[in-house]
Short mmCIF file of C-alpha atoms in Angstrom, two decimals:
data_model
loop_
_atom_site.label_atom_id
_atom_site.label_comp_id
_atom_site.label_asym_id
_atom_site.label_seq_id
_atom_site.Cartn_x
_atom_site.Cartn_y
_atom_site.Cartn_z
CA UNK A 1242 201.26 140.95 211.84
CA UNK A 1243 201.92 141.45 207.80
CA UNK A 1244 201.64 145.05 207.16
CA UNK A 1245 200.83 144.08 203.63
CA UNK A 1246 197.89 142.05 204.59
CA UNK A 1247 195.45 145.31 205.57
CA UNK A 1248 196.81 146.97 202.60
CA UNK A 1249 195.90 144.74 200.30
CA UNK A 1250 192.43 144.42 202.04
CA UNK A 1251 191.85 147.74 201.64
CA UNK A 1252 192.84 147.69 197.72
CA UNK A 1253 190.94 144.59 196.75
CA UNK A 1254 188.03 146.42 198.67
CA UNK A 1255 188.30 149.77 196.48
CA UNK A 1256 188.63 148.31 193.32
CA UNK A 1257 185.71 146.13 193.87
CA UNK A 1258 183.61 149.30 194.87
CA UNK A 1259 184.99 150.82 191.51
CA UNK A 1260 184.45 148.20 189.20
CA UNK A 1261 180.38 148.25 190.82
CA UNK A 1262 180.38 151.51 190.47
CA UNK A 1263 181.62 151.51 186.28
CA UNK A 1264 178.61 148.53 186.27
CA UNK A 1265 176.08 150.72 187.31
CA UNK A 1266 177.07 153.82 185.09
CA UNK A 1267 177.60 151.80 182.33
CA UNK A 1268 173.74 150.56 183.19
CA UNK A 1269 172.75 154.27 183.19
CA UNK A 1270 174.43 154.88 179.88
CA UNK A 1271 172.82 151.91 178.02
CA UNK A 1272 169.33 152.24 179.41
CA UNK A 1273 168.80 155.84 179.25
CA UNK A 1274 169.58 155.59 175.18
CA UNK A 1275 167.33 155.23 172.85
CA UNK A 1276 164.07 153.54 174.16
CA UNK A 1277 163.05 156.00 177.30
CA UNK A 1278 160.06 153.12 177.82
CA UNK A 1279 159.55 152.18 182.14
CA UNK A 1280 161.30 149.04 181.08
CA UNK A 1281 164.46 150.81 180.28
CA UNK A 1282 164.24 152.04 183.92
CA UNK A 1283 164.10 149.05 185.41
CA UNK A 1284 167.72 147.40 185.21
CA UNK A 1285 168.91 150.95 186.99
CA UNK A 1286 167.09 150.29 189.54
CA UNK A 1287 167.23 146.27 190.13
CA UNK A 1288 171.39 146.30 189.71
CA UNK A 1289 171.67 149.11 193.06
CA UNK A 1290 169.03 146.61 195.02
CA UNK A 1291 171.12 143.75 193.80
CA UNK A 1292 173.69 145.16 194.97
CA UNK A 1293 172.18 146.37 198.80
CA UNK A 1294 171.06 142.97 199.11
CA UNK A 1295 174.82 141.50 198.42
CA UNK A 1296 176.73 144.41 200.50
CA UNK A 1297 174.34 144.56 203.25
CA UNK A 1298 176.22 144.95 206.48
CA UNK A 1299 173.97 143.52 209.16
CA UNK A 1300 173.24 139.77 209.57
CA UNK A 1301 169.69 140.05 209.29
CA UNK A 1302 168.37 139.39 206.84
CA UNK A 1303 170.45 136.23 206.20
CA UNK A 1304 171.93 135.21 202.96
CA UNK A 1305 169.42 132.69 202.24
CA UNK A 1306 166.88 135.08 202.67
CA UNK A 1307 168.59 137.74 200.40
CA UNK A 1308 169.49 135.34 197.82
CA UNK A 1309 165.95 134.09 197.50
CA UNK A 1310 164.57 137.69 197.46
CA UNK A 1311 166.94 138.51 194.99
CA UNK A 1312 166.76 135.25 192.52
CA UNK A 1313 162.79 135.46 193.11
CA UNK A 1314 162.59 139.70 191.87
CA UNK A 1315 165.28 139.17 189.18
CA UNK A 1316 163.06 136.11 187.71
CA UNK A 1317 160.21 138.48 187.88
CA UNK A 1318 161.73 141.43 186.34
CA UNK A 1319 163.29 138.79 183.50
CA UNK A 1320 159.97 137.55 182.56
CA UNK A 1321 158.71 141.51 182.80
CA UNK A 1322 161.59 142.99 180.61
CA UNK A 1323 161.29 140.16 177.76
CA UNK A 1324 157.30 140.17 177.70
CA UNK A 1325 156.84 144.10 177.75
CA UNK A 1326 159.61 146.04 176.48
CA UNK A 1327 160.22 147.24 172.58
CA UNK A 1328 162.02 145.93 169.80
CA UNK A 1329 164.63 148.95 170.30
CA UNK A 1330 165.98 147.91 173.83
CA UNK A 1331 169.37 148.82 174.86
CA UNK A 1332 172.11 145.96 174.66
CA UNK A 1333 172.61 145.71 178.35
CA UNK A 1334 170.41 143.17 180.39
CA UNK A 1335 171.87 144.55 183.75
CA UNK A 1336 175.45 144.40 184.41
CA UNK A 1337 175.47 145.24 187.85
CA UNK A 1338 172.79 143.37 188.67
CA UNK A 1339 173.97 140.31 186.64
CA UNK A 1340 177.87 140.61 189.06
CA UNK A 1341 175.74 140.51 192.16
CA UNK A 1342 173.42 137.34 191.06
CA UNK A 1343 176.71 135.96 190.63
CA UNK A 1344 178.23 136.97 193.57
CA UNK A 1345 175.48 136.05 196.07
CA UNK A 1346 175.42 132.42 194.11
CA UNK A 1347 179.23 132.09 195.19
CA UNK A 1348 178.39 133.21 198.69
CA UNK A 1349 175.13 131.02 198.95
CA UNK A 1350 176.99 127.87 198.15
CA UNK A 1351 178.77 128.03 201.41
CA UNK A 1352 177.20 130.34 203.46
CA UNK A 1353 173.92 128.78 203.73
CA UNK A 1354 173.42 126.46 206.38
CA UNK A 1355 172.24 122.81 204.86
CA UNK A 1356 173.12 121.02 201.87
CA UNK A 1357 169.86 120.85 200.38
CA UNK A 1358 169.07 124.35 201.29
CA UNK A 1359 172.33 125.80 199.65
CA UNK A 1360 171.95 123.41 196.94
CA UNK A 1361 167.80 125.12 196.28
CA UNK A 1362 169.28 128.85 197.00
CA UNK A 1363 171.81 127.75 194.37
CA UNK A 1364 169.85 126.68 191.76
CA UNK A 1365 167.29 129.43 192.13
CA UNK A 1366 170.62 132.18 191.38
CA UNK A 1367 171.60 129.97 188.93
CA UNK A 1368 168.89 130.16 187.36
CA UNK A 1369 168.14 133.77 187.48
CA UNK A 1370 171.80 134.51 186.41
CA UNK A 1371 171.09 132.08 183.60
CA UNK A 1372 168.16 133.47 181.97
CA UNK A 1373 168.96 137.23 182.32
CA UNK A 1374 169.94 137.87 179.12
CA UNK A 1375 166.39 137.07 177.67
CA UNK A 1376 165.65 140.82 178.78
CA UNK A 1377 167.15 141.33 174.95
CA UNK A 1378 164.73 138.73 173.52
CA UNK A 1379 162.49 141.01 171.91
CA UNK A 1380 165.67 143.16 169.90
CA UNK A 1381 166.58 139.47 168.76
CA UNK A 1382 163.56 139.16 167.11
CA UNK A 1383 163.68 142.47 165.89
CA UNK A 1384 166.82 142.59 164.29
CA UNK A 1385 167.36 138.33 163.72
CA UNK A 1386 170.42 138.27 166.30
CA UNK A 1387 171.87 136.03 168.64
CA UNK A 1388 172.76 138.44 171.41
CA UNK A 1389 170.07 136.53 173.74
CA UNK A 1390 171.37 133.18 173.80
CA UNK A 1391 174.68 134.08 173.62
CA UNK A 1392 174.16 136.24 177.00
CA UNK A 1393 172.90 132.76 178.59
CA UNK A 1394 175.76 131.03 177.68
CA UNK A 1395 178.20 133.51 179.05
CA UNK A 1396 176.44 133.74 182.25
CA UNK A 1397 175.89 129.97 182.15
CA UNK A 1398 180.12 129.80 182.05
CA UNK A 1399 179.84 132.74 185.17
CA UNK A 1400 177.42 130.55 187.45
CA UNK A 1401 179.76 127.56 186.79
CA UNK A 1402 182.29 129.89 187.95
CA UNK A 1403 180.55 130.78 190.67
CA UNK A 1404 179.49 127.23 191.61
CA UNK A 1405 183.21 126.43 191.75
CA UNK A 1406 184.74 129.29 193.59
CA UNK A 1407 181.60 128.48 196.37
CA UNK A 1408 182.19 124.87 196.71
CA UNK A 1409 185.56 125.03 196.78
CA UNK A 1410 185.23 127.26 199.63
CA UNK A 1411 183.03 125.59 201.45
CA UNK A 1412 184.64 122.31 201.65
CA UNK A 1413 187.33 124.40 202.68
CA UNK A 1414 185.74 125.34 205.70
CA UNK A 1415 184.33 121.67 206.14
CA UNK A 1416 187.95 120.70 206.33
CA UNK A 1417 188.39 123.44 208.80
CA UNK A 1418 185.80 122.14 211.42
CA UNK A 1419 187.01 119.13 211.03
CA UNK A 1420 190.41 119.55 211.52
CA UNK A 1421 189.41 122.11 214.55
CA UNK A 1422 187.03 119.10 215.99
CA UNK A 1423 190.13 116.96 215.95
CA UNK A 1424 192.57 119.27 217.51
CA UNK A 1425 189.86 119.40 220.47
CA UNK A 1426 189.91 116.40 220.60
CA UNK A 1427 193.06 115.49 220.87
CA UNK A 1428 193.69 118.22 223.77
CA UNK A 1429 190.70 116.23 225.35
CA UNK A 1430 192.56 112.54 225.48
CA UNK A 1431 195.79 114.74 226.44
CA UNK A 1432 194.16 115.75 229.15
CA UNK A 1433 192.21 112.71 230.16
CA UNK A 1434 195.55 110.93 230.10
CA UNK A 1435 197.05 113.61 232.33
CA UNK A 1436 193.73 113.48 234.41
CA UNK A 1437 193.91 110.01 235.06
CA UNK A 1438 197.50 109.92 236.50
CA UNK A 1439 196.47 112.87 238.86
CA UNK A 1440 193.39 110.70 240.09
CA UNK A 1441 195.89 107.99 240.94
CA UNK A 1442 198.30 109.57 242.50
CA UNK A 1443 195.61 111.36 244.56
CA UNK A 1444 194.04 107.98 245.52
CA UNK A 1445 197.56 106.48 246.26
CA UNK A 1446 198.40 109.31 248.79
CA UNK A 1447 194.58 108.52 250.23
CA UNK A 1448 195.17 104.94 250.96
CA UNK A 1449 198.70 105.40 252.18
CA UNK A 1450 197.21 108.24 254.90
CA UNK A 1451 194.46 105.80 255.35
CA UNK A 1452 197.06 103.14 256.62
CA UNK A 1453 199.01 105.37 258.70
CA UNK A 1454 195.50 106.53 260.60
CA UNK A 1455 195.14 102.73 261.16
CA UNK A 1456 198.51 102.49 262.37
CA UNK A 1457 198.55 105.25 265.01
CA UNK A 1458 195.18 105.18 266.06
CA UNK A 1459 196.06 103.34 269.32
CA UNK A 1460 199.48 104.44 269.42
CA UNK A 1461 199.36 108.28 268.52
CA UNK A 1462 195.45 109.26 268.25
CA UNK A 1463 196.35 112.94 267.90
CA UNK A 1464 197.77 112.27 264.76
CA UNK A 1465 195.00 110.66 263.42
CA UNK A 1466 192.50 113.84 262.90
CA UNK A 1467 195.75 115.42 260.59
CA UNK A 1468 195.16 112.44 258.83
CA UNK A 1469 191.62 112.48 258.24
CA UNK A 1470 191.65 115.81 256.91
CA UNK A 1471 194.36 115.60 254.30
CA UNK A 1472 192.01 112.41 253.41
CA UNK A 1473 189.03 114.68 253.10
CA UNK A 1474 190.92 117.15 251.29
CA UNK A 1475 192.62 114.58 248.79
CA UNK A 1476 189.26 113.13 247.95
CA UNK A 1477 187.57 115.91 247.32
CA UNK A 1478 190.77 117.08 244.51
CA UNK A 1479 190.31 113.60 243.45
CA UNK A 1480 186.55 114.06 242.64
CA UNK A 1481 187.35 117.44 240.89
CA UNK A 1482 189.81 115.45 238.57
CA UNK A 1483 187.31 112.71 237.81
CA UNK A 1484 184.44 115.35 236.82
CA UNK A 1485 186.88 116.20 234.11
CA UNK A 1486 187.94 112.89 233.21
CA UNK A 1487 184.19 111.83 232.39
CA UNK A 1488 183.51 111.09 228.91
CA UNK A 1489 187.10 111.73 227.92
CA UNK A 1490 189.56 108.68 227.00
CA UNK A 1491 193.08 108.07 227.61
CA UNK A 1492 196.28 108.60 224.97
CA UNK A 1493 199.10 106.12 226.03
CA UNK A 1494 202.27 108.31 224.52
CA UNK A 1495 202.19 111.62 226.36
CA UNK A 1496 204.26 112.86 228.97
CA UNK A 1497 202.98 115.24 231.11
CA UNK A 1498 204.05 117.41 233.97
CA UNK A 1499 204.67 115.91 237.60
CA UNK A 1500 202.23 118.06 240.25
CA UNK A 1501 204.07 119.86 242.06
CA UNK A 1502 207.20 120.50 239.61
CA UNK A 1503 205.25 123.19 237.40
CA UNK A 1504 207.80 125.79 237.66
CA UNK A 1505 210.77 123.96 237.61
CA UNK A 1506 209.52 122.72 234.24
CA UNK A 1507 209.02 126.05 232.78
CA UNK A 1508 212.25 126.88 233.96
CA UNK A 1509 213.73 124.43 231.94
CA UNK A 1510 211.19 125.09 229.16
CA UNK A 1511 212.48 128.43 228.88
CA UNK A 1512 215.78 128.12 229.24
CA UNK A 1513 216.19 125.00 226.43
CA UNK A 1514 214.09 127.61 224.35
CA UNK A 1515 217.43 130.80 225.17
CA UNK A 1516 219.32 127.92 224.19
CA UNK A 1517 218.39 127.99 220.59
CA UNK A 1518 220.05 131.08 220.30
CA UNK A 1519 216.83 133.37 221.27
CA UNK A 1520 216.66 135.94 223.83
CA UNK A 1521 213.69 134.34 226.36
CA UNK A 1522 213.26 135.62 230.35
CA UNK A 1523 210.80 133.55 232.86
CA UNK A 1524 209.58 135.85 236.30
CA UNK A 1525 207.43 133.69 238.51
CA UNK A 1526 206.04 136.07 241.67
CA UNK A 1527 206.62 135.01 245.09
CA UNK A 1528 202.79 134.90 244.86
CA UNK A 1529 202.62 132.37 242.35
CA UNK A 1530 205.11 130.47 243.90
CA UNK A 1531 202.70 129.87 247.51
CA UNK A 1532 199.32 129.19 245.97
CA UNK A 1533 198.61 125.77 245.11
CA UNK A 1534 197.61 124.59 241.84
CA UNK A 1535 195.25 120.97 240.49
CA UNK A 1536 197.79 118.94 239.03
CA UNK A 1537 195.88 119.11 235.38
CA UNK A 1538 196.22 123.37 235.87
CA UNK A 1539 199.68 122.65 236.33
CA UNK A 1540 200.04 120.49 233.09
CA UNK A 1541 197.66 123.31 231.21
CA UNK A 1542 200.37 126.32 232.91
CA UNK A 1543 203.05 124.34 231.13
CA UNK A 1544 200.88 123.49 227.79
CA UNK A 1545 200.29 127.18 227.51
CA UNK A 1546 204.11 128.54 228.00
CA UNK A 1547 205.05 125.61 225.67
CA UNK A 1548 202.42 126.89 223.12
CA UNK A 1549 203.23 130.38 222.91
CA UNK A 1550 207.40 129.54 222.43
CA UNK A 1551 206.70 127.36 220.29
CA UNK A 1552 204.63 129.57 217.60
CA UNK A 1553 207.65 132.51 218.36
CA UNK A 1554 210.21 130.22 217.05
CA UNK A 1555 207.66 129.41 214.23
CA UNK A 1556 206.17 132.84 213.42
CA UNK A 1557 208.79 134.96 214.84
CA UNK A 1558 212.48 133.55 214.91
CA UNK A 1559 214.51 136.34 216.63
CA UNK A 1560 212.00 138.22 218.88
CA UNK A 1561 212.63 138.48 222.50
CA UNK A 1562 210.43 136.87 224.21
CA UNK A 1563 208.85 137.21 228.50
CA UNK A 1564 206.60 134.89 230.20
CA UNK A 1565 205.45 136.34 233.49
CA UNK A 1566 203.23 134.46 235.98
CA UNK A 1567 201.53 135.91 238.85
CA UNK A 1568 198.38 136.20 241.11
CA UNK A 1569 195.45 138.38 240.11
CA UNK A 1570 192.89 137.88 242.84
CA UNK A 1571 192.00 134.32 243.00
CA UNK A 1572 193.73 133.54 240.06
CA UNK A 1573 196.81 132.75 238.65
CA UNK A 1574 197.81 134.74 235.88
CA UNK A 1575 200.34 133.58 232.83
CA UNK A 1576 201.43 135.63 230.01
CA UNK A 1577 203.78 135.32 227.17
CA UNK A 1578 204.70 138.15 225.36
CA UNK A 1579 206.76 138.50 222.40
CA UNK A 1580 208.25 141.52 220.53
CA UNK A 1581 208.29 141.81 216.72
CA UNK A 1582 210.06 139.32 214.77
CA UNK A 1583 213.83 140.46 213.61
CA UNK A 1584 212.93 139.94 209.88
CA UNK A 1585 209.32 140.54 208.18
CA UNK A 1586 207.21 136.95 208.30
CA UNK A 1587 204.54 135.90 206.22
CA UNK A 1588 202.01 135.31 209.02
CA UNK A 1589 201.67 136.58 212.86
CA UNK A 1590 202.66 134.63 216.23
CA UNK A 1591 199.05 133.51 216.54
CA UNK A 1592 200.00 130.86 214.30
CA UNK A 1593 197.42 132.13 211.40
CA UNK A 1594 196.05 128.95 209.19
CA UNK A 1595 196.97 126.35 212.27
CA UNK A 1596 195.08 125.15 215.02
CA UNK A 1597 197.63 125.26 218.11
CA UNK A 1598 195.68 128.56 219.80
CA UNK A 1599 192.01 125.92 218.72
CA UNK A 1600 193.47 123.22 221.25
CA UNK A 1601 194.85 125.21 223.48
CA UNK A 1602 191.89 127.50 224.25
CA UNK A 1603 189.84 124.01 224.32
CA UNK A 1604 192.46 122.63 227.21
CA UNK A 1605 192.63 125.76 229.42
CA UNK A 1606 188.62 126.16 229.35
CA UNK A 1607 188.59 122.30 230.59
CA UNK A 1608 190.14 123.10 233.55
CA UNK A 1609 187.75 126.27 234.10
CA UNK A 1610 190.04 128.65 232.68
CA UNK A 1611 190.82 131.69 230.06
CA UNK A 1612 192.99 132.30 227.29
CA UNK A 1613 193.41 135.14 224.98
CA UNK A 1614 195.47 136.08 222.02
CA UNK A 1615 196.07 138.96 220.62
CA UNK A 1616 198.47 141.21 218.22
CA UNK A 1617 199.97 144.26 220.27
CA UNK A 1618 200.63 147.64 219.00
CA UNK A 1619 204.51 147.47 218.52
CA UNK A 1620 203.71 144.52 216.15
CA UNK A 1621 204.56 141.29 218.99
CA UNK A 1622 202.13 138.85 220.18
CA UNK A 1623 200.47 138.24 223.95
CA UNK A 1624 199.42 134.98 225.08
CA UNK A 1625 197.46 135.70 228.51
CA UNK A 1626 196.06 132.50 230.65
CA UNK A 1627 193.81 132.54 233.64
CA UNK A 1628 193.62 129.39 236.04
CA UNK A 1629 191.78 128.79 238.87
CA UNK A 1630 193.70 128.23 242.38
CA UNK A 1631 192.77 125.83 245.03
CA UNK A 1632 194.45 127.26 248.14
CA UNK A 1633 197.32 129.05 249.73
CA UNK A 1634 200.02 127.31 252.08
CA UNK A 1635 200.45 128.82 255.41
CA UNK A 1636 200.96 132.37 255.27
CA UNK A 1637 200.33 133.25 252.03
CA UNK A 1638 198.41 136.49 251.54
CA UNK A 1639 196.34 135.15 248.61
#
């Protein structure tokens, strides 16, 4: 990963912790001076609950319930301020509490759940953040100035601001979903397509077993119950493919992986991916090599391999890279591991802002599987895949 990224993270965090802090001294400052009336208290203490409310780690209470607690006291303590305090108030209305309305209004917009929802929570911060300045109301009377109104209409520009920045960021995420529905998607019809060419080649090899029983029962009848079971056995593969094929359609134009060829095929995958001048080693275990695999695991084995090389010639050109396969228990493990790029890259192997790890998590967990992804410590990337096994040949140990 970008070493720069958690840096700047942690800067972006301090200054805004900073700049709240300045808000709320400079609060102190211009309340404390000269009017010591309770309503010169009460913006030091609103702008620090503002503030709680907006920085509040846990998830409960949620945002729509902060932002309507907060909207609904600041109203209150507007209509307070501007009805009871004196003609001598200080010439602050709240800054820190004035940042945070804003704040949570930017946040509301796309973190609450429900147009119309977000769009009430919205207008009820809005408003708030709009009428806040009115807390100077009665020095504008007092002294025949404009400081009032002309608060509104800077915090007017602010929540427009804020409106903007929220919206914007939560079509954004809109986009996201969608673009993460149709990746699934996609891996879905890939795999149907895949799914149904298993299904037929498992019903071809039936019916050609089926004829050969007919053919030797008279002549050969001890060959007949060898037969039968690879029959039962195909079926019953068969039906395990078709559970997965239901309510998933076919894509004509991919090209999948023939059963039974899985390892040959990452063979070649790996070595056309050494041939593009990067350093890439393949180590299937004897174990691996005995158990047998559904034809769509075989297809999601390959999917997977393909996946990882292909986001360490995108994320990381020049790191090394190893793809091990082998048998943990009852299942067959794959992982692709990558060391740090050669040169510094602007995002890490997990393919940051794309949606490649999105399908490919959505494929393997089709076929009753695992994936994880994850940064290591010396700055690479691991890919690790678990897949179900259906059986070992004669002899295996697994």
């Amino acid at each position: 990963m970008n070493s720069k990224t958690p840096l700047l993270r942690r800067t972006l965090t301090a200054v805004g912790w900073i700049s709240l802090g300045l808000l709320g001294l400079l609060d102190v400052f211009a309340n404390g001076t000269p009017d010591y009336r309770w309503t010169s208290l009460l913006p030091m203490v609103s702008g620090p609950l503002a503030c709680m409310a907006l920085l509040w780690p846990a998830r409960r209470p949620s945002v729509q319930v902060r932002a309507v607690l907060v909207a609904g006291g600041s109203l209150v303590l507007t209509a307070v301020i501007a009805t009871w305090a004196g003609p001598d108030i200080a010439t602050t209305f709240g800054a820190l509490e004035s940042v945070a309305l804003l704040v949570l209004l930017s946040r509301a917009v796309w973190a609450v759940q429900g147009p119309r929802t977000a769009a009430a929570v919205s207008a009820a911060l809005s408003v708030a953040a709009i009428v806040i300045p009115l807390r100077l109301l009665p020095a504008d009377i007092q002294s025949d100035s404009q400081n009032a109104p002309d608060g509104s209409l800077l915090m007017a520009l602010g929540a427009g601001l804020a409106l903007a920045w929220g919206l914007r960021k939560r079509l954004l995420e809109e986009r996201r979903a969608r673009d993460i529905a149709a990746v699934r998607q996609r891996e879905r019809l890939e795999l149907a397509h895949d799914l149904h060419d298993f299904v037929a080649h498992h019903v071809t090899g039936i019916i050609v077993q089926a004829n050969a029983a007919l053919a030797l029962q008279h002549t050969a009848p001890e060959q007949v119950r060898p037969l039968l079971q690879n029959i039962t056995r195909s079926g019953s593969e068969a039906l395990d493919s078709m559970r997965r094929l239901v309510r998933v359609m076919r894509e004509d134009d991919h090209a999948g992986v023939r059963p039974g060829e899985v390892w040959a095929e990452l063979a070649r995958l790996v070595s056309a991916f050494s041939g593009d001048e990067e350093d890439a080693q393949l180590h299937v275990a004897a174990a691996a090599r005995e158990v047998r695999l559904a034809p769509e695991v075989e297809t999601s084995v390959h999917r997977v391999v393909q996946e990882a090389l292909t986001n360490v010639r995108r994320h990381a050109p020049g790191a090394a890279v190893t793809v091990r396969v082998d048998v943990d228990g009852h299942r067959l493990r794959v992982e692709a591991y990558n060391t740090a790029p050669a040169a510094p890259h602007s995002g890490p192997v997990g393919g940051r802002g794309g949606f490649g790890l999105v399908g490919l998590r959505e494929r393997v967990e089709a076929v009753e599987g695992t994936l994880t992804a994850a940064p290591t410590d010396d700055g690479g990337w691991r890919v690790t895949a678990a897949f179900p096994v259906l059986a070992a040949v004669a002899g295996s140990p697994v």
